[in-house]
Amino acid sequence: MSATAPAILLVDDEPHSLSAMKLALEDDFDILTAKGAAEALAILEEEWVQVIICDQRMPGRTGVDFLTEVRERWPETVRVILTGYTDSASMMTAINEAGIHQFLTKPWHPEQLLASARNAARMFALARENERLSLEMRLLNSTQESRVEKRRRALREGMGFETILRSPHSAMNEAVTLARQFASFDVPVLVRGEPGSGRAQMARAMHYVSLRSDKPFYELNLTGMPEELAMVELFGARRGILPGGVAKIGLAQKADRGTLFIAGIETASPALQLALIRMLTEGAVTPLGGQETASTNLRLITGASADLRALVAEGSFRSDLYYALSTGEVTIPPLRARRGDVAILAQNFLAEAAARHGKPVLGFDGPALDFLENYDWPGNLRELSNEVTRMLMFAQSNTLGADLISRHILQAAPNEEGADRSAEEVMTASGTLKDRVELIEMRILRETLTRCRWNKSRAAAELGLSRVGLRAKLERYGIIDPSGRVSEEEES
């Protein structure tokens, strides 16, 4: 191994697990190993480590507890944790307290572990490069500063709006242009959009091209969170209030001089709204159970799936808070309105899922992309990501075909505005019984043939039709194989 290879510290109390991880990574990295937190800390005192991959469940100290100390003493080291379960409360604690870069679930795949290690090492290198450029900015004269700033801007772009994948003529372009404009001004921004449309990604991109890009970015989703827990997470708690008798620092203080993104702002309770307006106007927060006031200088970006103006009119949301939050306002279009983006996003989700699950594939065939593009995706990016992962799990070849797509998507009728989600609209629509039944029949035929890979014998048998009867219905409805294939019978 070259002396210039990044150093990774592997921490696990199970020797066979350490050996397996070392075997997967030793060709690319300088590997150090420790069987527990105490041994790992001793290594960190002596060695320069870029990345730590640590098991969560270890005797003595847990991985999160150990990595929390690492964050305080060696904050530049990128921290990755291995866990056999992904309890949301534990994940939130890990993110807030230990600043975890990534969770890896057990059992891990060697390619997945290697990809995570490479990404972590790259993040470390980017952070170091950013620090170096900051130092150069202070030392160089104004002409040189201009050149360094261009390089620094390019570095930020790698973590900014370039991560929002879209086509050249995407409906998302307008939102990105607006967000880019707001990003350079240190003002609160409200990001509106349906759940799963990418509000957090937009907020993160704004942070990384802002003047605060070298400071921390934190996020919290208030949806479904009890008021007291939300108060603790945002503003902290004094010693003795929480179980264990420890004090907690809230995200409002952790994000000082950085950016805090709060999703689900429309669900904030009246008391939380009052505390937020005080934080925005006075820069002051009070931990739960405390009397003292702490100051914070953060940039607040909020996300909402509801119309806050309507909530203000109803009296369920404070008008002063709404106006304080919406100095800048960006609306993210739903996926059904992003014609041409679905294919790009699906290919990206597929590449990520293939790397994560260690199942390499080439991509989708044309008909599969057509079906995905024409569906309206009520669950937006999350639903698309889930569907692509499901297709990957059932794929038997390197190219994913339309037969792997869920039946409700195959049965949805394509149109210029996106696809209908189900046949429910047909049940309640106007028109004769004959017309409505024929519309349902056409959807069933199209879905069955696609799922059967256009094997008409199989489709006819499943539908209880003869080959002649099936052919007659296809001709009647104008249904043709989108791949252009012609069966042997039709050729003869």
XYZ file of C-alpha atoms in Angstrom:
492
model
C 0.000 0.000 0.000
C 1.284 3.444 -0.952
C 2.274 5.779 1.852
C -0.108 8.352 0.366
C -3.185 6.091 0.603
C -5.932 7.370 2.941
C -5.864 5.813 6.414
C -9.022 4.092 7.669
C -9.519 2.941 11.248
C -11.796 -0.103 11.611
C -13.305 -0.580 15.088
C -15.152 -3.823 15.940
C -14.947 -6.230 18.866
C -15.429 -9.245 16.574
C -12.109 -10.392 15.029
C -13.706 -12.071 11.997
C -15.614 -8.881 11.174
C -12.392 -6.835 11.368
C -10.653 -9.328 9.080
C -13.480 -9.240 6.547
C -13.541 -5.434 6.423
C -9.751 -5.257 6.143
C -9.812 -7.731 3.248
C -12.418 -5.635 1.411
C -10.546 -2.336 1.838
C -6.810 -3.052 2.036
C -6.203 -2.689 -1.713
C -7.325 0.952 -1.635
C -6.507 2.137 1.871
C -3.984 2.037 4.697
C -5.888 -0.050 7.277
C -5.676 0.314 11.058
C -7.776 -1.889 13.347
C -9.002 -1.702 16.936
C -11.091 -4.123 19.015
C -12.766 -1.409 21.060
C -13.086 2.283 21.818
C -10.088 2.452 24.207
C -7.723 0.860 21.696
C -9.094 3.083 18.931
C -8.508 6.265 20.945
C -4.909 5.214 21.569
C -4.404 4.781 17.824
C -5.941 8.182 17.082
C -3.457 9.798 19.491
C -0.587 8.460 17.374
C -1.895 8.150 13.788
C -3.464 10.555 11.287
C -6.776 8.927 10.375
C -9.118 10.230 7.680
C -12.057 7.804 8.095
C -13.406 5.689 10.962
C -15.775 2.751 10.331
C -17.102 1.605 13.698
C -19.538 -1.045 14.891
C -22.405 0.280 17.015
C -22.774 -2.594 19.492
C -19.522 -3.130 21.384
C -18.745 -3.975 25.018
C -18.074 -0.958 27.194
C -18.829 1.970 24.900
C -21.213 1.989 21.961
C -20.121 3.166 18.564
C -22.176 6.373 18.858
C -20.662 7.173 22.254
C -17.129 6.627 20.924
C -17.718 8.612 17.723
C -19.200 11.495 19.734
C -15.840 11.861 21.504
C -14.053 11.540 18.161
C -16.165 14.385 16.782
C -15.114 16.634 19.672
C -11.386 15.789 19.497
C -10.868 15.070 15.784
C -13.820 16.766 14.068
C -12.322 16.512 10.576
C -12.311 12.684 10.659
C -15.283 11.276 8.678
C -17.374 8.903 10.791
C -19.267 5.830 9.468
C -21.190 3.434 11.722
C -22.174 -0.214 11.239
C -25.480 -1.284 12.747
C -27.791 -4.241 12.538
C -30.891 -2.095 12.945
C -32.007 1.381 11.903
C -34.236 2.631 14.702
C -35.157 6.231 13.793
C -34.595 7.563 17.321
C -31.155 5.969 17.491
C -30.300 7.323 14.039
C -31.346 10.841 15.081
C -29.164 10.612 18.190
C -26.245 9.376 16.137
C -26.598 12.172 13.594
C -26.996 14.908 16.198
C -24.436 13.759 18.759
C -21.775 11.938 16.743
C -22.177 13.662 13.371
C -22.401 10.332 11.552
C -21.672 10.634 7.820
C -23.329 7.334 6.847
C -25.074 4.277 8.303
C -24.153 0.851 6.949
C -26.543 -1.967 7.788
C -25.455 -5.512 8.503
C -24.808 -7.758 6.705
C -22.808 -5.450 4.434
C -21.531 -6.313 0.961
C -17.821 -5.785 0.147
C -18.622 -3.495 -2.799
C -21.017 -1.493 -0.626
C -18.369 -1.123 2.105
C -15.716 -0.120 -0.431
C -18.002 2.476 -2.057
C -18.819 3.996 1.346
C -15.138 4.130 2.300
C -14.209 5.824 -0.970
C -17.001 8.404 -0.545
C -15.910 9.112 3.029
C -12.273 9.550 1.985
C -13.352 11.890 -0.799
C -15.415 13.951 1.670
C -12.353 14.222 3.934
C -10.226 15.360 1.003
C -12.826 17.939 -0.031
C -12.990 19.329 3.500
C -9.201 19.592 3.675
C -9.103 21.283 0.296
C -11.730 23.753 1.476
C -9.649 24.540 4.579
C -6.543 25.012 2.464
C -8.341 27.398 0.142
C -9.640 29.357 3.143
C -6.064 29.783 4.342
C -4.949 30.886 0.899
C -7.753 33.432 0.808
C -6.365 35.079 3.920
C -2.769 35.124 2.685
C -3.035 36.039 -0.977
C -3.580 39.504 -2.432
C -6.844 40.554 -4.055
C -5.924 39.315 -7.544
C -4.926 35.920 -6.248
C -8.023 35.810 -4.034
C -10.198 36.010 -7.127
C -8.598 32.879 -8.615
C -8.846 30.945 -5.346
C -12.496 31.903 -4.943
C -13.257 30.425 -8.349
C -11.688 27.138 -7.291
C -13.552 27.243 -3.998
C -16.808 27.926 -5.785
C -16.231 24.904 -8.013
C -15.624 22.816 -4.888
C -18.921 23.979 -3.380
C -20.787 23.269 -6.597
C -19.774 19.632 -6.275
C -21.973 19.455 -3.177
C -24.527 22.035 -4.311
C -27.072 22.348 -7.078
C -25.230 19.935 -9.363
C -26.563 17.136 -7.143
C -30.142 17.975 -8.193
C -30.487 15.811 -11.297
C -32.719 17.136 -14.057
C -33.022 17.432 -17.822
C -32.036 20.605 -19.751
C -35.676 21.701 -20.063
C -36.890 20.442 -16.681
C -39.609 22.206 -14.709
C -37.121 22.009 -11.820
C -34.775 24.492 -13.509
C -36.855 27.501 -12.461
C -36.815 26.399 -8.811
C -33.049 25.827 -8.916
C -32.441 29.231 -10.493
C -34.517 30.910 -7.780
C -32.858 28.917 -4.986
C -29.410 29.730 -6.336
C -30.313 33.436 -6.205
C -31.522 33.209 -2.601
C -28.534 31.085 -1.558
C -26.071 33.948 -1.896
C -28.125 36.179 0.435
C -28.085 35.410 4.147
C -31.882 35.389 4.606
C -34.466 32.790 5.728
C -35.967 30.771 2.867
C -39.186 28.753 2.743
C -39.063 25.690 0.456
C -42.518 24.460 -0.529
C -43.309 21.159 -2.172
C -45.101 17.845 -1.795
C -43.637 15.218 0.556
C -40.764 13.403 -1.117
C -40.210 16.085 -3.763
C -36.664 16.928 -2.618
C -37.013 19.871 -0.243
C -34.156 18.768 2.031
C -31.867 18.256 -0.962
C -32.648 21.767 -2.174
C -31.928 23.225 1.277
C -28.622 21.364 1.462
C -27.614 22.618 -1.982
C -28.401 26.196 -0.933
C -26.172 25.805 2.111
C -23.197 24.519 0.134
C -23.176 27.497 -2.226
C -23.822 30.072 0.499
C -21.374 32.151 2.518
C -21.849 29.635 5.340
C -20.761 26.612 3.290
C -17.719 25.940 5.492
C -19.954 25.720 8.588
C -22.261 22.855 9.641
C -25.614 21.957 8.071
C -28.287 20.332 10.253
C -31.822 19.216 9.487
C -34.869 18.217 11.521
C -38.319 17.029 10.432
C -41.105 18.147 12.780
C -43.770 15.975 11.138
C -45.229 13.655 13.758
C -42.789 14.842 16.438
C -44.252 15.657 19.896
C -43.885 19.275 20.978
C -41.554 18.581 23.921
C -39.231 16.424 21.832
C -39.135 19.090 19.124
C -38.238 21.717 21.731
C -35.427 19.545 23.095
C -34.014 18.759 19.654
C -34.077 22.405 18.575
C -33.185 24.268 21.753
C -31.635 21.633 24.014
C -32.290 20.851 27.687
C -30.526 21.735 30.898
C -28.947 19.078 33.091
C -31.461 16.976 35.040
C -34.379 17.313 32.648
C -33.612 14.319 30.411
C -33.137 10.703 31.523
C -29.578 10.096 32.669
C -29.210 13.596 34.047
C -27.168 14.905 31.129
C -27.538 18.267 29.452
C -28.315 18.423 25.723
C -27.226 21.043 23.219
C -29.949 21.833 20.692
C -29.571 22.098 16.941
C -30.104 25.864 17.111
C -26.776 26.193 18.930
C -24.989 23.468 16.993
C -25.885 25.229 13.742
C -24.454 28.545 14.969
C -22.873 30.324 11.966
C -24.167 27.446 9.813
C -27.556 26.423 8.409
C -30.538 24.684 9.993
C -33.244 23.128 7.819
C -36.580 22.437 9.529
C -39.031 20.321 7.506
C -42.732 20.054 8.319
C -42.837 23.595 9.674
C -46.610 23.669 9.144
C -46.964 21.130 12.000
C -45.167 23.308 14.574
C -47.188 23.853 17.746
C -48.116 27.392 18.896
C -45.424 27.286 21.609
C -42.795 26.141 19.135
C -43.842 28.847 16.678
C -43.374 31.448 19.396
C -39.917 30.108 20.234
C -38.930 30.146 16.564
C -40.024 33.743 16.004
C -37.957 34.729 19.064
C -34.941 32.870 17.656
C -35.306 34.619 14.300
C -35.886 38.132 15.604
C -33.621 38.115 18.693
C -31.145 35.337 17.926
C -31.948 33.889 21.360
C -32.955 30.395 22.542
C -33.725 28.956 25.962
C -33.044 25.257 26.709
C -35.923 23.210 28.107
C -36.109 23.601 31.882
C -33.596 26.428 31.911
C -33.786 30.130 32.620
C -30.582 31.211 30.910
C -30.630 32.485 27.338
C -28.169 31.323 24.701
C -27.455 33.181 21.484
C -27.248 31.733 17.992
C -26.425 33.118 14.575
C -27.797 30.576 12.139
C -29.458 30.661 8.767
C -32.900 29.054 8.859
C -34.376 27.254 5.858
C -37.791 25.678 6.346
C -39.793 23.169 4.342
C -43.575 22.972 4.084
C -45.956 20.718 2.176
C -48.980 22.865 3.043
C -49.903 26.400 1.991
C -48.775 28.505 4.969
C -50.738 31.502 3.690
C -53.935 29.473 4.000
C -52.933 28.352 7.514
C -52.297 31.984 8.470
C -55.759 32.899 7.178
C -57.229 30.066 9.261
C -55.404 31.303 12.352
C -53.425 28.061 12.867
C -50.065 29.570 11.918
C -48.562 32.825 13.178
C -48.476 35.515 10.504
C -45.316 37.116 11.929
C -43.514 33.770 11.772
C -44.683 33.150 8.209
C -43.327 36.487 7.007
C -40.102 35.963 8.933
C -39.592 32.559 7.319
C -40.460 33.524 3.751
C -38.070 36.339 2.878
C -37.244 33.986 0.031
C -39.683 31.341 -1.174
C -38.987 28.425 -3.526
C -41.620 25.998 -4.815
C -40.428 22.568 -5.938
C -42.589 20.982 -8.653
C -43.901 17.449 -8.040
C -42.356 14.626 -10.020
C -45.441 14.312 -12.251
C -44.734 17.835 -13.531
C -41.068 17.104 -14.300
C -41.443 15.606 -17.751
C -38.145 14.181 -18.951
C -36.583 13.976 -15.475
C -37.890 10.564 -14.415
C -35.585 8.575 -16.707
C -32.514 10.459 -15.411
C -33.563 10.061 -11.790
C -34.460 6.386 -12.246
C -31.051 5.615 -13.743
C -29.350 7.372 -10.825
C -31.478 5.553 -8.224
C -30.686 2.279 -9.991
C -26.935 2.934 -9.903
C -27.098 3.777 -6.196
C -29.236 0.725 -5.378
C -27.019 -1.576 -7.439
C -23.918 -0.355 -5.578
C -25.680 -0.542 -2.217
C -26.910 -4.111 -2.727
C -23.955 -5.397 -4.725
C -26.008 -6.331 -7.808
C -24.525 -4.657 -10.901
C -26.897 -3.948 -13.818
C -26.717 -1.922 -17.022
C -29.995 0.022 -16.869
C -33.584 -0.023 -18.139
C -34.934 -0.932 -21.543
C -36.965 1.591 -23.550
C -40.483 0.366 -22.673
C -39.627 0.331 -18.961
C -38.507 3.966 -19.083
C -41.682 4.877 -21.003
C -43.883 3.397 -18.275
C -41.884 5.070 -15.508
C -41.934 8.422 -17.318
C -45.700 8.350 -17.893
C -46.729 7.526 -14.322
C -47.676 10.448 -12.057
C -45.681 9.355 -8.932
C -47.884 10.589 -6.070
C -45.065 9.645 -3.662
C -42.533 11.631 -5.730
C -38.823 10.780 -5.405
C -39.326 8.312 -2.553
C -41.860 6.288 -4.506
C -39.637 6.247 -7.612
C -36.614 5.178 -5.571
C -38.600 2.386 -3.922
C -39.962 1.159 -7.252
C -36.486 1.083 -8.833
C -35.100 -0.858 -5.850
C -37.964 -3.355 -6.072
C -37.307 -3.844 -9.799
C -33.619 -4.452 -9.073
C -34.442 -7.129 -6.507
C -36.495 -9.150 -9.016
C -34.268 -8.539 -12.052
C -32.854 -11.671 -13.697
C -30.754 -9.913 -16.344
C -28.495 -6.863 -16.678
C -31.277 -4.825 -18.294
C -34.482 -4.111 -16.342
C -37.630 -4.539 -18.414
C -41.169 -3.244 -18.078
C -42.351 -6.652 -16.819
C -40.663 -5.862 -13.460
C -42.750 -2.722 -12.872
C -45.587 -2.846 -10.310
C -48.996 -3.659 -11.741
C -50.697 -0.424 -10.668
C -48.099 1.517 -12.680
C -48.486 -0.714 -15.731
C -52.278 -0.340 -15.594
C -52.182 3.456 -15.316
C -53.196 5.211 -18.534
C -50.518 7.584 -19.922
C -51.383 11.130 -20.892
C -49.688 14.496 -21.248
C -50.181 15.467 -17.614
C -48.916 12.161 -16.202
C -50.754 8.908 -15.558
C -53.890 8.129 -13.616
C -53.019 6.283 -10.426
C -55.800 3.685 -10.598
C -59.115 2.797 -12.106
C -61.010 4.617 -9.354
C -61.584 7.674 -11.536
C -63.190 5.453 -14.163
C -65.624 4.164 -11.546
C -66.860 7.660 -10.749
C -66.477 9.319 -14.154
C -69.284 10.213 -16.537
C -69.935 8.225 -19.716
C -71.753 5.081 -20.727
C -71.170 1.795 -18.957
C -69.766 0.347 -22.189
C -67.168 3.114 -22.569
C -66.052 2.862 -18.959
C -65.775 -0.925 -19.022
C -63.775 -0.765 -22.256
C -61.317 1.682 -20.682
C -60.700 -0.702 -17.786
C -60.398 -3.641 -20.203
C -57.804 -1.775 -22.273
C -55.683 -1.059 -19.184
C -55.828 -4.710 -18.067
C -54.784 -5.931 -21.521
C -51.858 -3.517 -21.655
C -50.633 -4.418 -18.159
C -50.952 -8.193 -18.673
C -49.083 -8.195 -21.981
C -46.288 -6.083 -20.544
C -45.932 -8.328 -17.510
C -45.893 -11.403 -19.789
C -43.182 -9.774 -21.960
C -45.648 -9.677 -24.849
C -45.975 -13.454 -24.967
C -49.506 -13.516 -26.347
C -50.063 -17.186 -25.602
C -49.301 -16.653 -21.916
C -51.372 -13.467 -21.777
C -54.350 -15.091 -23.500
C -54.212 -18.074 -21.132
C -54.056 -15.796 -18.071
C -56.994 -13.719 -19.300
C -59.070 -16.734 -20.372
C -59.060 -15.703 -24.042
C -58.178 -17.486 -27.241
C -55.282 -16.202 -29.356
C -57.779 -14.997 -31.947
C -59.902 -13.283 -29.305
C -56.862 -11.555 -27.802
C -55.679 -10.386 -31.230
C -59.115 -8.957 -31.975
C -59.119 -6.940 -28.754
C -55.608 -5.619 -29.398
C -56.619 -4.465 -32.874
C -59.801 -2.921 -31.510
C -57.962 -0.831 -28.907
C -54.881 -0.157 -31.011
C -52.545 -1.794 -28.500
C -49.133 -2.656 -29.962
C -45.847 -3.908 -28.560
C -43.827 -0.713 -27.831
C -40.576 -2.536 -28.695
C -41.822 -3.134 -32.240
C -41.395 -6.909 -32.020
C -43.581 -9.063 -34.262
C -44.560 -12.569 -33.201
C -43.831 -15.594 -35.399
C -47.538 -16.153 -35.983
C -48.018 -12.589 -37.267
C -44.987 -12.916 -39.537
C -46.471 -16.000 -41.120
